[in-house]
Amino acid sequence: DNWMTELGHDIEDVPLKDLVVPGTHNSATHEINLFSGFVPELPKGLLASSYATGITGIVVAAAIAGRAKNQSVSVGDQLRMGIRYLDIRIAKRPDDSGKLWTMHTMWGSEFGKVIDEIVGFVNAHPKEIVFIELGQFKYMKEEDHVWLAGYLKGKFGRKLIHKPDKGVHMTVGEAWKKNESVILFYNSRA
């Protein structure tokens, strides 16, 4: 779980934009199962299927959950296995007091829980640089984005690699010297 640290001098002069890292798609979907519930905006073909009841409903939910769940382990476990790029889709869950959740057709994990796993990892592994792409942002209003930006700044603090500096043009070694290890891509058009 420390492969960047172990590579040390071999990667310290590599700009972050040129660093090749392993990543996962729909990284925070490991908790999706047939009881997860569907996000309100389903593609037309799935929408009709989501209303099925009885054994048909269970079969449909299980089939959709099988496609929606792209990862079988938590984000924390993925990071410990060497993953350094995370693709996380989030939405404001209307049936859970407006909390943010991860999603991929169905509801995944509470977003705060996922962020806590990442924060725990980067605090325990200060030279492991993690790239996080946040996207979708379903059912979120402008004030939710403002809140989320503040929340993420508060959670990651000085670990965030800030764009006004060199951003992705910074080298691995420069990030290490500054004790910065998290790059956030906020893809609001996803």
CSV table of C-alpha atoms in Angstrom, one decimal:
chain,number,residue,atom,x,y,z
A,1,ASP,CA,0.0,0.0,0.0
A,2,ASN,CA,3.0,2.3,-0.2
A,3,TRP,CA,4.1,1.8,-3.8
A,4,MET,CA,4.7,5.5,-4.5
A,5,THR,CA,6.9,5.8,-1.4
A,6,GLU,CA,8.8,2.7,-2.4
A,7,LEU,CA,9.5,4.0,-5.9
A,8,GLY,CA,10.9,7.2,-4.2
A,9,HIS,CA,13.7,8.7,-6.3
A,10,ASP,CA,12.4,7.0,-9.5
A,11,ILE,CA,9.2,9.1,-9.6
A,12,GLU,CA,10.0,12.3,-7.6
A,13,ASP,CA,10.8,14.3,-10.8
A,14,VAL,CA,7.7,13.1,-12.6
A,15,PRO,CA,5.0,15.8,-13.1
A,16,LEU,CA,1.7,14.7,-11.6
A,17,LYS,CA,0.1,15.1,-15.0
A,18,ASP,CA,2.5,12.5,-16.4
A,19,LEU,CA,2.2,10.0,-13.6
A,20,VAL,CA,0.5,6.8,-14.5
A,21,VAL,CA,-1.6,5.4,-11.7
A,22,PRO,CA,-4.0,2.5,-11.3
A,23,GLY,CA,-7.6,3.5,-10.9
A,24,THR,CA,-11.2,2.2,-10.5
A,25,HIS,CA,-14.4,3.1,-12.3
A,26,ASN,CA,-17.4,3.8,-10.0
A,27,SER,CA,-15.0,3.4,-7.1
A,28,ALA,CA,-17.6,3.7,-4.3
A,29,THR,CA,-20.2,1.1,-5.4
A,30,HIS,CA,-19.1,-1.9,-3.3
A,31,GLU,CA,-22.2,-1.6,-1.0
A,32,ILE,CA,-24.8,-1.7,-3.8
A,33,ASN,CA,-27.1,-4.7,-3.5
A,34,LEU,CA,-30.7,-5.5,-4.5
A,35,PHE,CA,-32.0,-3.6,-1.5
A,36,SER,CA,-30.0,-0.4,-2.1
A,37,GLY,CA,-32.8,1.4,-3.9
A,38,PHE,CA,-32.9,3.1,-7.2
A,39,VAL,CA,-31.9,6.7,-7.8
A,40,PRO,CA,-35.0,8.7,-8.8
A,41,GLU,CA,-33.8,9.4,-12.4
A,42,LEU,CA,-33.3,6.1,-14.1
A,43,PRO,CA,-32.7,5.7,-17.8
A,44,LYS,CA,-36.1,5.0,-19.5
A,45,GLY,CA,-35.5,1.3,-20.1
A,46,LEU,CA,-34.7,0.8,-16.4
A,47,LEU,CA,-37.4,3.0,-15.1
A,48,ALA,CA,-40.2,0.6,-16.1
A,49,SER,CA,-38.3,-2.4,-14.7
A,50,SER,CA,-37.8,-0.7,-11.4
A,51,TYR,CA,-41.5,-0.8,-10.7
A,52,ALA,CA,-41.7,-4.6,-10.9
A,53,THR,CA,-43.0,-6.3,-7.8
A,54,GLY,CA,-42.8,-9.8,-6.2
A,55,ILE,CA,-40.2,-12.3,-7.5
A,56,THR,CA,-40.0,-10.3,-10.8
A,57,GLY,CA,-39.0,-7.2,-8.8
A,58,ILE,CA,-36.4,-9.1,-6.9
A,59,VAL,CA,-34.9,-10.5,-10.1
A,60,VAL,CA,-34.9,-7.1,-11.8
A,61,ALA,CA,-33.3,-5.4,-8.7
A,62,ALA,CA,-30.7,-8.1,-8.5
A,63,ALA,CA,-29.8,-7.9,-12.2
A,64,ILE,CA,-29.5,-4.1,-12.0
A,65,ALA,CA,-27.5,-4.2,-8.8
A,66,GLY,CA,-25.1,-6.6,-10.4
A,67,ARG,CA,-24.5,-4.1,-13.2
A,68,ALA,CA,-24.4,-1.0,-10.9
A,69,LYS,CA,-21.9,-2.5,-8.5
A,70,ASN,CA,-18.6,-2.1,-10.2
A,71,GLN,CA,-16.4,-2.7,-7.2
A,72,SER,CA,-16.4,-5.5,-4.6
A,73,VAL,CA,-14.3,-3.8,-1.9
A,74,SER,CA,-14.4,-0.4,-0.2
A,75,VAL,CA,-12.5,2.6,-1.3
A,76,GLY,CA,-10.2,2.2,1.7
A,77,ASP,CA,-9.4,-1.3,0.7
A,78,GLN,CA,-8.8,-0.2,-2.9
A,79,LEU,CA,-6.3,2.4,-1.7
A,80,ARG,CA,-4.5,-0.2,0.4
A,81,MET,CA,-4.3,-2.5,-2.7
A,82,GLY,CA,-2.6,0.3,-4.6
A,83,ILE,CA,-5.4,2.1,-6.4
A,84,ARG,CA,-4.6,5.8,-6.6
A,85,TYR,CA,-7.3,7.2,-8.9
A,86,LEU,CA,-10.9,7.1,-7.7
A,87,ASP,CA,-14.0,7.8,-9.8
A,88,ILE,CA,-16.8,8.7,-7.4
A,89,ARG,CA,-20.4,9.7,-8.5
A,90,ILE,CA,-22.4,11.5,-5.9
A,91,ALA,CA,-26.0,12.7,-5.4
A,92,LYS,CA,-28.1,14.3,-2.7
A,93,ARG,CA,-30.4,11.5,-1.5
A,94,PRO,CA,-33.9,12.9,-1.2
A,95,ASP,CA,-35.1,10.0,1.1
A,96,ASP,CA,-32.3,10.4,3.6
A,97,SER,CA,-32.5,14.0,4.9
A,98,GLY,CA,-30.7,15.3,1.9
A,99,LYS,CA,-27.4,13.6,2.7
A,100,LEU,CA,-24.8,13.0,0.0
A,101,TRP,CA,-24.4,9.4,-1.2
A,102,THR,CA,-22.4,7.7,-3.8
A,103,MET,CA,-24.5,6.2,-6.6
A,104,HIS,CA,-24.5,4.3,-9.9
A,105,THR,CA,-28.1,3.7,-10.9
A,106,MET,CA,-28.6,2.6,-7.3
A,107,TRP,CA,-27.6,4.1,-4.0
A,108,GLY,CA,-24.1,3.1,-2.8
A,109,SER,CA,-22.4,4.4,0.3
A,110,GLU,CA,-22.8,7.5,2.5
A,111,PHE,CA,-20.4,10.0,0.9
A,112,GLY,CA,-18.9,11.1,4.3
A,113,LYS,CA,-18.0,7.5,5.1
A,114,VAL,CA,-16.1,7.3,1.8
A,115,ILE,CA,-14.3,10.5,2.3
A,116,ASP,CA,-13.3,9.4,5.9
A,117,GLU,CA,-11.7,6.3,4.4
A,118,ILE,CA,-9.7,8.4,2.0
A,119,VAL,CA,-8.6,10.9,4.7
A,120,GLY,CA,-7.6,8.0,6.9
A,121,PHE,CA,-5.5,6.5,4.1
A,122,VAL,CA,-3.7,9.8,3.1
A,123,ASN,CA,-3.0,10.6,6.7
A,124,ALA,CA,-1.4,7.2,7.3
A,125,HIS,CA,0.5,7.2,3.9
A,126,PRO,CA,1.7,10.8,3.4
A,127,LYS,CA,3.6,10.1,0.2
A,128,GLU,CA,0.8,8.2,-1.6
A,129,ILE,CA,-0.8,10.7,-4.0
A,130,VAL,CA,-4.5,10.1,-4.6
A,131,PHE,CA,-6.5,11.5,-7.5
A,132,ILE,CA,-10.2,11.8,-6.9
A,133,GLU,CA,-12.7,12.6,-9.6
A,134,LEU,CA,-16.1,13.6,-8.3
A,135,GLY,CA,-19.0,13.7,-10.7
A,136,GLN,CA,-22.7,13.4,-11.5
A,137,PHE,CA,-23.9,15.6,-8.5
A,138,LYS,CA,-27.5,14.5,-9.0
A,139,TYR,CA,-30.2,16.5,-7.2
A,140,MET,CA,-27.7,19.1,-5.9
A,141,LYS,CA,-28.4,22.8,-5.9
A,142,GLU,CA,-25.8,25.6,-5.9
A,143,GLU,CA,-25.8,25.8,-2.1
A,144,ASP,CA,-25.0,22.1,-1.9
A,145,HIS,CA,-21.9,22.6,-4.1
A,146,VAL,CA,-20.8,25.5,-1.9
A,147,TRP,CA,-21.2,23.3,1.2
A,148,LEU,CA,-19.4,20.4,-0.5
A,149,ALA,CA,-16.4,22.5,-1.4
A,150,GLY,CA,-16.1,23.7,2.2
A,151,TYR,CA,-16.6,20.2,3.5
A,152,LEU,CA,-13.8,18.8,1.3
A,153,LYS,CA,-11.4,21.6,2.1
A,154,GLY,CA,-12.1,20.9,5.8
A,155,LYS,CA,-11.6,17.2,5.5
A,156,PHE,CA,-8.5,17.2,3.4
A,157,GLY,CA,-7.0,20.5,4.6
A,158,ARG,CA,-3.4,21.0,3.7
A,159,LYS,CA,-3.3,17.6,1.9
A,160,LEU,CA,-5.1,19.2,-1.1
A,161,ILE,CA,-2.9,20.1,-4.0
A,162,HIS,CA,-4.1,23.6,-5.0
A,163,LYS,CA,-4.4,24.7,-8.6
A,164,PRO,CA,-3.1,28.3,-7.9
A,165,ASP,CA,0.3,26.7,-7.2
A,166,LYS,CA,1.5,24.4,-9.9
A,167,GLY,CA,-1.5,21.9,-9.7
A,168,VAL,CA,-0.9,18.9,-12.0
A,169,HIS,CA,2.3,20.4,-13.3
A,170,MET,CA,3.8,19.9,-9.9
A,171,THR,CA,6.2,17.0,-9.6
A,172,VAL,CA,5.7,14.1,-7.2
A,173,GLY,CA,8.7,15.3,-5.2
A,174,GLU,CA,7.3,18.9,-4.9
A,175,ALA,CA,4.0,17.5,-3.6
A,176,TRP,CA,6.0,15.4,-1.1
A,177,LYS,CA,7.9,18.4,0.1
A,178,LYS,CA,4.7,20.3,0.7
A,179,ASN,CA,3.0,17.3,2.3
A,180,GLU,CA,0.2,17.5,-0.3
A,181,SER,CA,-1.3,14.3,-1.5
A,182,VAL,CA,-4.8,14.8,-2.8
A,183,ILE,CA,-5.9,16.1,-6.2
A,184,LEU,CA,-9.7,16.7,-6.6
A,185,PHE,CA,-11.3,16.9,-10.0
A,186,TYR,CA,-14.8,18.3,-9.7
A,187,ASN,CA,-16.5,17.3,-12.8
A,188,SER,CA,-19.8,19.1,-12.5
A,189,ARG,CA,-20.7,18.4,-16.2
A,190,ALA,CA,-20.7,14.6,-15.8
